[in-house]
Amino acid sequence: MPIVYLSGVETLRLTIRSGDNLTPETPAIAECAAILRRGGLVAIPTETVYGLAANALDRAAIARIFEAKGRPAWDPLIVHVSNLEMVGRVAAEFPETAQKLAQRFWPGPLTLLFRKSANVPSSVTAGRETIAVRMPAHPVAHALIAAADLPLAAPSANRFGRISPTTAEHVLTEVDGRIDAVLDAGPTEIGVESTVLDPLRTPPLLLRPGAVTREQIEAVVGPVELYSPPAQAASPQTLASPGLAARHYAPSARLVLIDGERAALLNAVRKYVDSEGERGQYVGIMAPDDWIDETTLAAGGIVLFSWGSWGDWQQLGRNLFAGLRYLDKPGVSVILCPLPSAEGMGLALRDRLNRAAQN
Ligand code: TXA
Ligand code: MG
């Protein structure tokens, strides 16, 4: 008998345009909801990045997420809900600190840890007692979760360790043929993953900075502590947040961060154009508006990405991952990128860049 190897699945591409009606009967929403209800995988837009969604209560569907991403079993998933009742389906209780934060920041890019309910397969939380939950603000994500009437586990829709996708094209670059469908609603608004906070600890522990800033959280619940993963490699199970230790969000080219402003970047450009040029390679630059002068341009040897206006961390956040992907092409051996300051959302940008630059 011939051995038949299963080939990849055909990934369906469905589109929602701005202005489209968003009801459970909207064809793209209805189709994705049906796929999710029968245990399939759908990449969905959220306001942060595209997520790879499956029914959080279906063990087999969860296993498919880990397989499609090549994600290690020790890295827990975030569960997405469309209303507070759904939190009760996945969490054992809703403590006061979490209630205050949810009231202020949901729907939005803030993920909170809760004590896990016994309903949820342990693979979702990688065996942990806590479960990460957020209510996305994206109207399409919201409509889909409501239509499926399911809490959806959804990590970012990239292969493990790679850059998170902010468009449906990025999603297909990562997981085409490995998932059932992608729901394309255009580029995401925020561009970096949600803030992850553990409010069960005193003081609350900020595990991953994001668009809901430390300053905004502190205005609601008082001082929070900033998590810093140990410098030495530790076993992921022992970390407060295992996904945050590894090299992550990483392009293939070497990412060199410049902790200084325009003059420091231009110095680095000259240096690397010389060294990389000798090897026939180009230098990619995450270039803030108006930082690259005529002389630098005329010298050649560079590939530019127009990153946005320096100091506008929202705009730079929106373009960050698209820029790293754009510059990460054959012939570009080094990507130079100036580091934002640690205030507000700048903290999230620094965090992603520092991890993308790790060896
Ligand atoms: O914006 C986002 O959060 C996106 C969109 C799709 O919602 N999702 C996302 O998921 O970034 P993911 O899986 O790529 O990142 C989730 C992070 C990981 O670093 C994981 O280790 C951490 O959250 N995490 C999840 N559950 C946790 C838990 N119970 N305790 C500690 N950390 C947890
Ligand atoms: Mg991720």
CSV table of C-alpha atoms and ligand atoms in Angstrom, one decimal:
chain,number,residue,atom,x,y,z
A,1,MET,CA,0.0,0.0,0.0
A,2,PRO,CA,1.3,3.5,-0.8
A,3,ILE,CA,2.1,5.7,2.1
A,4,VAL,CA,0.1,8.9,1.9
A,5,TYR,CA,1.6,11.9,3.6
A,6,LEU,CA,-0.8,14.6,4.6
A,7,SER,CA,0.2,17.8,2.9
A,8,GLY,CA,-0.5,21.2,4.5
A,9,VAL,CA,-4.0,22.5,4.6
A,10,GLU,CA,-5.2,25.1,2.1
A,11,THR,CA,-5.4,28.4,4.0
A,12,LEU,CA,-8.5,30.3,3.2
A,13,ARG,CA,-8.2,34.1,2.9
A,14,LEU,CA,-11.2,36.1,3.9
A,15,THR,CA,-11.4,39.9,3.9
A,16,ILE,CA,-13.3,42.5,5.9
A,17,ARG,CA,-13.2,46.1,4.6
A,18,SER,CA,-13.6,49.1,6.8
A,19,GLY,CA,-17.3,50.1,6.7
A,20,ASP,CA,-18.4,46.4,6.3
A,21,ASN,CA,-21.3,45.5,8.5
A,22,LEU,CA,-20.1,43.3,11.5
A,23,THR,CA,-22.7,40.9,12.6
A,24,PRO,CA,-22.6,37.1,13.2
A,25,GLU,CA,-24.2,36.8,9.7
A,26,THR,CA,-21.5,38.8,7.9
A,27,PRO,CA,-20.1,36.0,5.6
A,28,ALA,CA,-16.4,36.2,6.6
A,29,ILE,CA,-17.3,36.4,10.3
A,30,ALA,CA,-19.8,33.5,10.0
A,31,GLU,CA,-17.3,31.3,8.1
A,32,CYS,CA,-14.5,32.0,10.6
A,33,ALA,CA,-16.8,31.4,13.5
A,34,ALA,CA,-17.8,28.0,12.0
A,35,ILE,CA,-14.2,27.0,11.5
A,36,LEU,CA,-13.4,27.9,15.1
A,37,ARG,CA,-16.4,26.0,16.4
A,38,ARG,CA,-15.3,22.8,14.7
A,39,GLY,CA,-11.8,23.1,16.2
A,40,GLY,CA,-10.0,24.9,13.4
A,41,LEU,CA,-7.3,27.6,13.4
A,42,VAL,CA,-8.0,31.2,12.2
A,43,ALA,CA,-5.6,34.1,12.1
A,44,ILE,CA,-7.5,37.1,13.3
A,45,PRO,CA,-6.8,40.9,13.4
A,46,THR,CA,-6.5,42.5,16.8
A,47,GLU,CA,-5.6,46.1,17.6
A,48,THR,CA,-2.1,45.0,18.5
A,49,VAL,CA,-0.9,42.2,16.1
A,50,TYR,CA,-2.6,39.3,14.2
A,51,GLY,CA,-3.3,36.4,16.5
A,52,LEU,CA,-3.6,32.7,15.7
A,53,ALA,CA,-6.9,31.8,17.2
A,54,ALA,CA,-8.6,28.5,18.3
A,55,ASN,CA,-11.3,27.5,20.8
A,56,ALA,CA,-9.6,27.9,24.2
A,57,LEU,CA,-11.7,25.0,25.6
A,58,ASP,CA,-10.8,22.5,22.9
A,59,ARG,CA,-7.7,20.5,23.7
A,60,ALA,CA,-7.1,19.3,20.2
A,61,ALA,CA,-7.5,22.7,18.7
A,62,ILE,CA,-5.0,24.1,21.2
A,63,ALA,CA,-2.5,21.4,20.2
A,64,ARG,CA,-2.8,22.6,16.6
A,65,ILE,CA,-1.8,26.1,17.6
A,66,PHE,CA,1.4,24.9,19.2
A,67,GLU,CA,2.1,22.7,16.1
A,68,ALA,CA,1.4,25.4,13.5
A,69,LYS,CA,3.6,27.9,15.3
A,70,GLY,CA,6.3,25.5,16.3
A,71,ARG,CA,5.8,26.8,19.8
A,72,PRO,CA,7.3,24.9,22.7
A,73,ALA,CA,4.7,23.5,25.1
A,74,TRP,CA,6.1,25.5,28.0
A,75,ASP,CA,5.0,28.8,26.6
A,76,PRO,CA,1.4,29.6,27.7
A,77,LEU,CA,-1.3,31.3,25.5
A,78,ILE,CA,-3.4,34.4,25.9
A,79,VAL,CA,-7.2,33.9,25.9
A,80,HIS,CA,-9.4,36.5,24.2
A,81,VAL,CA,-12.9,37.3,25.3
A,82,SER,CA,-15.6,39.7,24.1
A,83,ASN,CA,-17.4,40.3,27.4
A,84,LEU,CA,-16.9,39.9,31.1
A,85,GLU,CA,-19.1,36.8,31.4
A,86,MET,CA,-16.6,34.9,29.2
A,87,VAL,CA,-13.9,35.7,31.8
A,88,GLY,CA,-15.9,33.5,34.1
A,89,ARG,CA,-15.6,30.6,31.7
A,90,VAL,CA,-11.8,30.5,31.9
A,91,ALA,CA,-10.9,32.2,35.2
A,92,ALA,CA,-11.7,30.9,38.7
A,93,GLU,CA,-12.2,34.4,40.2
A,94,PHE,CA,-12.2,38.1,39.3
A,95,PRO,CA,-10.2,39.9,42.0
A,96,GLU,CA,-10.8,43.6,42.7
A,97,THR,CA,-7.5,44.8,41.2
A,98,ALA,CA,-8.2,43.0,38.0
A,99,GLN,CA,-11.7,44.4,38.0
A,100,LYS,CA,-10.4,48.0,38.3
A,101,LEU,CA,-8.0,47.5,35.5
A,102,ALA,CA,-10.5,45.8,33.2
A,103,GLN,CA,-13.0,48.6,33.8
A,104,ARG,CA,-10.4,51.2,32.8
A,105,PHE,CA,-8.5,49.5,30.0
A,106,TRP,CA,-10.9,46.9,28.4
A,107,PRO,CA,-11.5,46.4,25.6
A,108,GLY,CA,-7.9,47.2,24.8
A,109,PRO,CA,-4.2,46.1,24.7
A,110,LEU,CA,-3.9,44.9,28.3
A,111,THR,CA,-3.6,41.2,29.2
A,112,LEU,CA,-4.3,40.3,32.9
A,113,LEU,CA,-3.4,37.1,34.7
A,114,PHE,CA,-6.2,35.3,36.7
A,115,ARG,CA,-6.3,32.1,38.6
A,116,LYS,CA,-7.2,29.5,36.0
A,117,SER,CA,-10.6,27.7,35.9
A,118,ALA,CA,-10.5,23.9,35.8
A,119,ASN,CA,-12.6,24.1,32.5
A,120,VAL,CA,-9.5,25.1,30.5
A,121,PRO,CA,-7.1,22.5,29.2
A,122,SER,CA,-3.8,22.7,31.0
A,123,SER,CA,-2.0,23.0,27.7
A,124,VAL,CA,-3.4,26.6,27.3
A,125,THR,CA,-1.5,27.7,30.4
A,126,ALA,CA,1.5,25.4,29.9
A,127,GLY,CA,0.5,23.7,33.2
A,128,ARG,CA,0.4,27.0,35.1
A,129,GLU,CA,-2.2,27.9,37.7
A,130,THR,CA,-2.7,31.3,36.1
A,131,ILE,CA,-4.3,32.1,32.8
A,132,ALA,CA,-3.7,35.2,30.7
A,133,VAL,CA,-6.9,37.0,29.4
A,134,ARG,CA,-7.6,40.1,27.4
A,135,MET,CA,-10.6,41.7,25.7
A,136,PRO,CA,-9.4,43.0,22.3
A,137,ALA,CA,-10.6,46.4,21.1
A,138,HIS,CA,-10.6,45.5,17.4
A,139,PRO,CA,-14.2,45.5,16.1
A,140,VAL,CA,-13.5,42.4,13.9
A,141,ALA,CA,-11.9,40.4,16.7
A,142,HIS,CA,-14.8,41.4,19.0
A,143,ALA,CA,-17.4,40.4,16.4
A,144,LEU,CA,-15.8,37.1,15.7
A,145,ILE,CA,-15.4,36.1,19.4
A,146,ALA,CA,-19.0,37.1,19.9
A,147,ALA,CA,-20.2,35.2,16.8
A,148,ALA,CA,-18.3,32.0,17.8
A,149,ASP,CA,-19.4,32.5,21.4
A,150,LEU,CA,-16.1,31.0,22.5
A,151,PRO,CA,-13.1,32.3,24.5
A,152,LEU,CA,-10.3,32.2,21.9
A,153,ALA,CA,-6.7,31.3,22.7
A,154,ALA,CA,-4.5,33.3,20.4
A,155,PRO,CA,-0.8,33.8,20.4
A,156,SER,CA,0.7,36.1,17.8
A,157,ALA,CA,0.4,34.5,14.4
A,158,ASN,CA,4.1,34.1,13.7
A,159,ARG,CA,6.4,31.0,13.8
A,160,PHE,CA,7.9,30.8,17.3
A,161,GLY,CA,10.7,33.4,17.9
A,162,ARG,CA,9.9,35.4,14.8
A,163,ILE,CA,8.5,38.8,14.3
A,164,SER,CA,4.8,39.2,15.1
A,165,PRO,CA,2.6,39.9,12.0
A,166,THR,CA,0.8,43.2,11.6
A,167,THR,CA,-0.8,42.4,8.3
A,168,ALA,CA,-2.5,39.4,6.7
A,169,GLU,CA,0.4,39.1,4.2
A,170,HIS,CA,2.8,38.7,7.1
A,171,VAL,CA,0.6,36.0,8.6
A,172,LEU,CA,0.7,34.1,5.3
A,173,THR,CA,4.5,34.5,5.1
A,174,GLU,CA,4.7,32.8,8.5
A,175,VAL,CA,2.0,30.1,8.5
A,176,ASP,CA,0.4,29.7,5.0
A,177,GLY,CA,-0.7,26.1,4.6
A,178,ARG,CA,-0.5,25.5,8.3
A,179,ILE,CA,-3.8,27.1,9.4
A,180,ASP,CA,-7.4,27.0,8.1
A,181,ALA,CA,-8.0,30.7,7.4
A,182,VAL,CA,-6.8,34.2,7.8
A,183,LEU,CA,-9.2,37.0,8.3
A,184,ASP,CA,-7.7,40.1,6.7
A,185,ALA,CA,-8.9,43.5,8.1
A,186,GLY,CA,-5.8,45.5,7.0
A,187,PRO,CA,-2.8,46.5,9.0
A,188,THR,CA,-3.1,46.6,12.8
A,189,GLU,CA,-3.4,49.9,14.6
A,190,ILE,CA,-0.9,49.5,17.5
A,191,GLY,CA,1.7,47.2,16.0
A,192,VAL,CA,3.2,45.8,19.2
A,193,GLU,CA,1.7,43.0,21.4
A,194,SER,CA,-0.4,43.8,24.5
A,195,THR,CA,0.9,44.8,27.9
A,196,VAL,CA,0.9,41.7,30.1
A,197,LEU,CA,0.4,42.3,33.8
A,198,ASP,CA,0.1,40.0,36.8
A,199,PRO,CA,-2.2,41.7,39.3
A,200,LEU,CA,-2.2,38.7,41.6
A,201,ARG,CA,1.1,39.8,42.9
A,202,THR,CA,1.7,42.7,45.3
A,203,PRO,CA,2.8,45.0,43.9
A,204,PRO,CA,1.4,44.0,40.5
A,205,LEU,CA,4.2,42.7,38.2
A,206,LEU,CA,4.5,44.1,34.6
A,207,LEU,CA,5.6,41.1,32.6
A,208,ARG,CA,5.5,42.7,29.1
A,209,PRO,CA,5.3,46.4,28.4
A,210,GLY,CA,2.9,47.5,25.7
A,211,ALA,CA,0.5,50.3,24.6
A,212,VAL,CA,-1.2,50.4,27.9
A,213,THR,CA,1.8,52.0,29.7
A,214,ARG,CA,3.2,51.5,33.2
A,215,GLU,CA,2.3,55.1,34.0
A,216,GLN,CA,-1.3,54.5,33.0
A,217,ILE,CA,-1.5,51.3,35.1
A,218,GLU,CA,0.1,53.0,38.1
A,219,ALA,CA,-2.5,55.8,37.9
A,220,VAL,CA,-5.2,53.1,38.6
A,221,VAL,CA,-3.5,50.6,41.0
A,222,GLY,CA,-0.5,52.4,42.4
A,223,PRO,CA,3.2,51.3,41.9
A,224,VAL,CA,3.9,48.3,39.7
A,225,GLU,CA,7.1,46.3,39.5
A,226,LEU,CA,8.9,45.8,36.2
A,227,TYR,CA,9.8,42.2,35.4
A,228,SER,CA,13.3,41.6,34.3
A,229,PRO,CA,14.1,38.1,33.2
A,230,PRO,CA,17.3,36.6,34.6
A,231,ALA,CA,20.4,37.3,32.5
A,232,GLN,CA,21.5,33.6,32.7
A,233,ALA,CA,19.5,31.1,30.8
A,234,ALA,CA,17.0,29.6,33.2
A,235,SER,CA,14.5,26.8,32.7
A,236,PRO,CA,11.3,28.5,31.2
A,237,GLN,CA,9.0,26.8,33.7
A,238,THR,CA,10.6,28.7,36.5
A,239,LEU,CA,10.2,32.1,35.0
A,240,ALA,CA,7.3,34.5,35.9
A,241,SER,CA,6.7,34.8,32.1
A,242,PRO,CA,8.4,32.2,30.0
A,243,GLY,CA,7.9,33.8,26.6
A,244,LEU,CA,9.9,36.8,27.7
A,245,ALA,CA,13.2,35.3,28.2
A,246,ALA,CA,14.1,34.0,24.8
A,247,ARG,CA,15.4,35.8,21.8
A,248,HIS,CA,12.2,36.9,20.1
A,249,TYR,CA,10.8,39.1,17.4
A,250,ALA,CA,14.0,38.4,15.6
A,251,PRO,CA,15.0,39.2,12.0
A,252,SER,CA,17.7,37.1,10.3
A,253,ALA,CA,20.0,40.0,9.7
A,254,ARG,CA,22.0,41.2,12.7
A,255,LEU,CA,20.1,44.0,14.5
A,256,VAL,CA,22.4,46.7,15.9
A,257,LEU,CA,20.7,49.1,18.3
A,258,ILE,CA,21.9,52.7,18.7
A,259,ASP,CA,21.3,54.2,22.1
A,260,GLY,CA,21.7,57.8,21.1
A,261,GLU,CA,20.1,60.2,18.6
A,262,ARG,CA,20.7,61.3,15.0
A,263,ALA,CA,24.5,61.9,15.2
A,264,ALA,CA,25.1,58.5,16.8
A,265,LEU,CA,23.0,56.8,14.1
A,266,LEU,CA,24.8,58.6,11.3
A,267,ASN,CA,28.2,57.6,12.8
A,268,ALA,CA,27.1,54.0,12.9
A,269,VAL,CA,25.8,54.1,9.3
A,270,ARG,CA,29.3,55.3,8.1
A,271,LYS,CA,31.0,52.6,10.0
A,272,TYR,CA,28.8,49.7,8.9
A,273,VAL,CA,28.5,50.9,5.3
A,274,ASP,CA,32.3,50.6,5.1
A,275,SER,CA,32.6,47.2,6.8
A,276,GLU,CA,29.5,45.6,5.2
A,277,GLY,CA,30.2,47.2,1.8
A,278,GLU,CA,33.5,45.4,1.6
A,279,ARG,CA,31.6,42.2,1.7
A,280,GLY,CA,29.1,43.3,-0.9
A,281,GLN,CA,26.4,43.7,1.7
A,282,TYR,CA,23.9,46.5,2.4
A,283,VAL,CA,23.1,48.2,5.7
A,284,GLY,CA,19.4,48.5,6.5
A,285,ILE,CA,18.3,51.5,8.5
A,286,MET,CA,15.1,52.0,10.6
A,287,ALA,CA,15.2,55.7,9.8
A,288,PRO,CA,13.2,58.3,11.7
A,289,ASP,CA,11.9,61.1,9.5
A,290,ASP,CA,14.5,63.6,8.3
A,291,TRP,CA,17.4,61.8,10.0
A,292,ILE,CA,19.2,60.6,6.9
A,293,ASP,CA,20.9,63.5,5.0
A,294,GLU,CA,21.8,63.8,1.3
A,295,THR,CA,25.5,62.9,1.9
A,296,THR,CA,24.6,59.7,3.6
A,297,LEU,CA,22.1,58.8,0.8
A,298,ALA,CA,24.5,59.7,-1.9
A,299,ALA,CA,27.2,57.4,-0.4
A,300,GLY,CA,25.0,54.4,-1.1
A,301,GLY,CA,25.2,51.0,0.5
A,302,ILE,CA,22.0,51.5,2.5
A,303,VAL,CA,18.4,50.4,2.4
A,304,LEU,CA,16.0,52.7,4.2
A,305,PHE,CA,12.7,52.2,5.9
A,306,SER,CA,10.9,55.4,6.7
A,307,TRP,CA,10.0,54.6,10.3
A,308,GLY,CA,8.1,57.7,11.3
A,309,SER,CA,8.5,60.8,13.5
A,310,TRP,CA,11.0,60.4,16.3
A,311,GLY,CA,9.3,60.8,19.7
A,312,ASP,CA,6.0,59.7,18.4
A,313,TRP,CA,6.2,56.2,19.9
A,314,GLN,CA,2.7,55.3,18.8
A,315,GLN,CA,3.5,55.8,15.2
A,316,LEU,CA,6.9,54.1,15.5
A,317,GLY,CA,5.2,51.2,17.3
A,318,ARG,CA,2.7,50.8,14.4
A,319,ASN,CA,5.6,50.6,11.9
A,320,LEU,CA,8.2,48.7,13.9
A,321,PHE,CA,7.6,45.1,12.9
A,322,ALA,CA,6.7,46.0,9.3
A,323,GLY,CA,10.0,47.8,9.1
A,324,LEU,CA,12.1,45.0,10.5
A,325,ARG,CA,10.4,42.6,8.0
A,326,TYR,CA,11.0,45.0,5.1
A,327,LEU,CA,14.7,45.4,5.9
A,328,ASP,CA,15.3,41.8,6.6
A,329,LYS,CA,16.0,40.7,3.0
A,330,PRO,CA,18.8,39.0,1.2
A,331,GLY,CA,21.8,41.3,0.8
A,332,VAL,CA,21.1,43.2,4.0
A,333,SER,CA,23.5,41.9,6.6
A,334,VAL,CA,23.0,44.5,9.4
A,335,ILE,CA,20.0,46.5,10.4
A,336,LEU,CA,20.6,49.7,12.4
A,337,CYS,CA,17.9,51.1,14.7
A,338,PRO,CA,17.9,53.9,17.2
A,339,LEU,CA,16.5,53.1,20.6
A,340,PRO,CA,13.5,55.1,21.9
A,341,SER,CA,13.5,56.4,25.5
A,342,ALA,CA,11.8,54.3,28.2
A,343,GLU,CA,8.8,56.6,28.8
A,344,GLY,CA,5.3,55.7,27.9
A,345,MET,CA,5.1,53.3,25.0
A,346,GLY,CA,8.8,53.8,24.3
A,347,LEU,CA,9.4,51.1,27.0
A,348,ALA,CA,7.6,48.6,24.9
A,349,LEU,CA,9.6,49.5,21.8
A,350,ARG,CA,12.8,49.2,23.7
A,351,ASP,CA,11.8,45.8,25.1
A,352,ARG,CA,11.0,44.4,21.6
A,353,LEU,CA,14.1,45.8,20.1
A,354,ASN,CA,16.4,44.6,22.9
A,355,ARG,CA,15.0,41.1,22.5
A,356,ALA,CA,15.2,41.1,18.7
A,357,ALA,CA,18.8,42.1,19.0
A,358,GLN,CA,19.8,39.3,21.4
A,359,ASN,CA,22.0,36.5,20.0
B,1,TXA,O1,-1.3,41.6,21.7
B,1,TXA,C1,-1.2,40.4,22.1
B,1,TXA,O2,-1.1,40.0,23.3
B,1,TXA,C2,-1.2,39.3,21.0
B,1,TXA,C3,-2.6,39.4,20.3
B,1,TXA,C4,-2.8,38.3,19.3
B,1,TXA,O3,-3.6,39.4,21.3
B,1,TXA,N1,-0.9,38.0,21.5
B,1,TXA,C5,0.3,37.7,21.9
B,1,TXA,O4,0.4,36.4,22.3
B,1,TXA,O5,1.3,38.4,21.9
B,1,TXA,P1,1.8,35.6,22.5
B,1,TXA,O6,1.5,34.2,22.8
B,1,TXA,O7,2.7,35.9,21.3
B,1,TXA,O8,2.5,36.3,23.8
B,1,TXA,C6,1.9,36.0,25.1
B,1,TXA,C7,2.9,36.2,26.2
B,1,TXA,C8,4.0,35.2,26.1
B,1,TXA,O9,5.2,35.8,26.4
B,1,TXA,C9,3.6,34.2,27.3
B,1,TXA,O10,4.8,33.6,27.9
B,1,TXA,C10,2.9,35.2,28.2
B,1,TXA,O11,2.3,36.1,27.4
B,1,TXA,N2,2.0,34.5,29.1
B,1,TXA,C11,0.8,33.9,28.7
B,1,TXA,N3,0.2,33.3,29.7
B,1,TXA,C12,1.0,33.5,30.8
B,1,TXA,C13,0.9,33.1,32.2
B,1,TXA,N4,-0.1,32.4,32.6
B,1,TXA,N5,1.8,33.6,33.0
B,1,TXA,C14,2.9,34.3,32.5
B,1,TXA,N6,3.0,34.7,31.3
B,1,TXA,C15,2.1,34.3,30.4
B,2,MG,MG,4.3,36.1,20.3
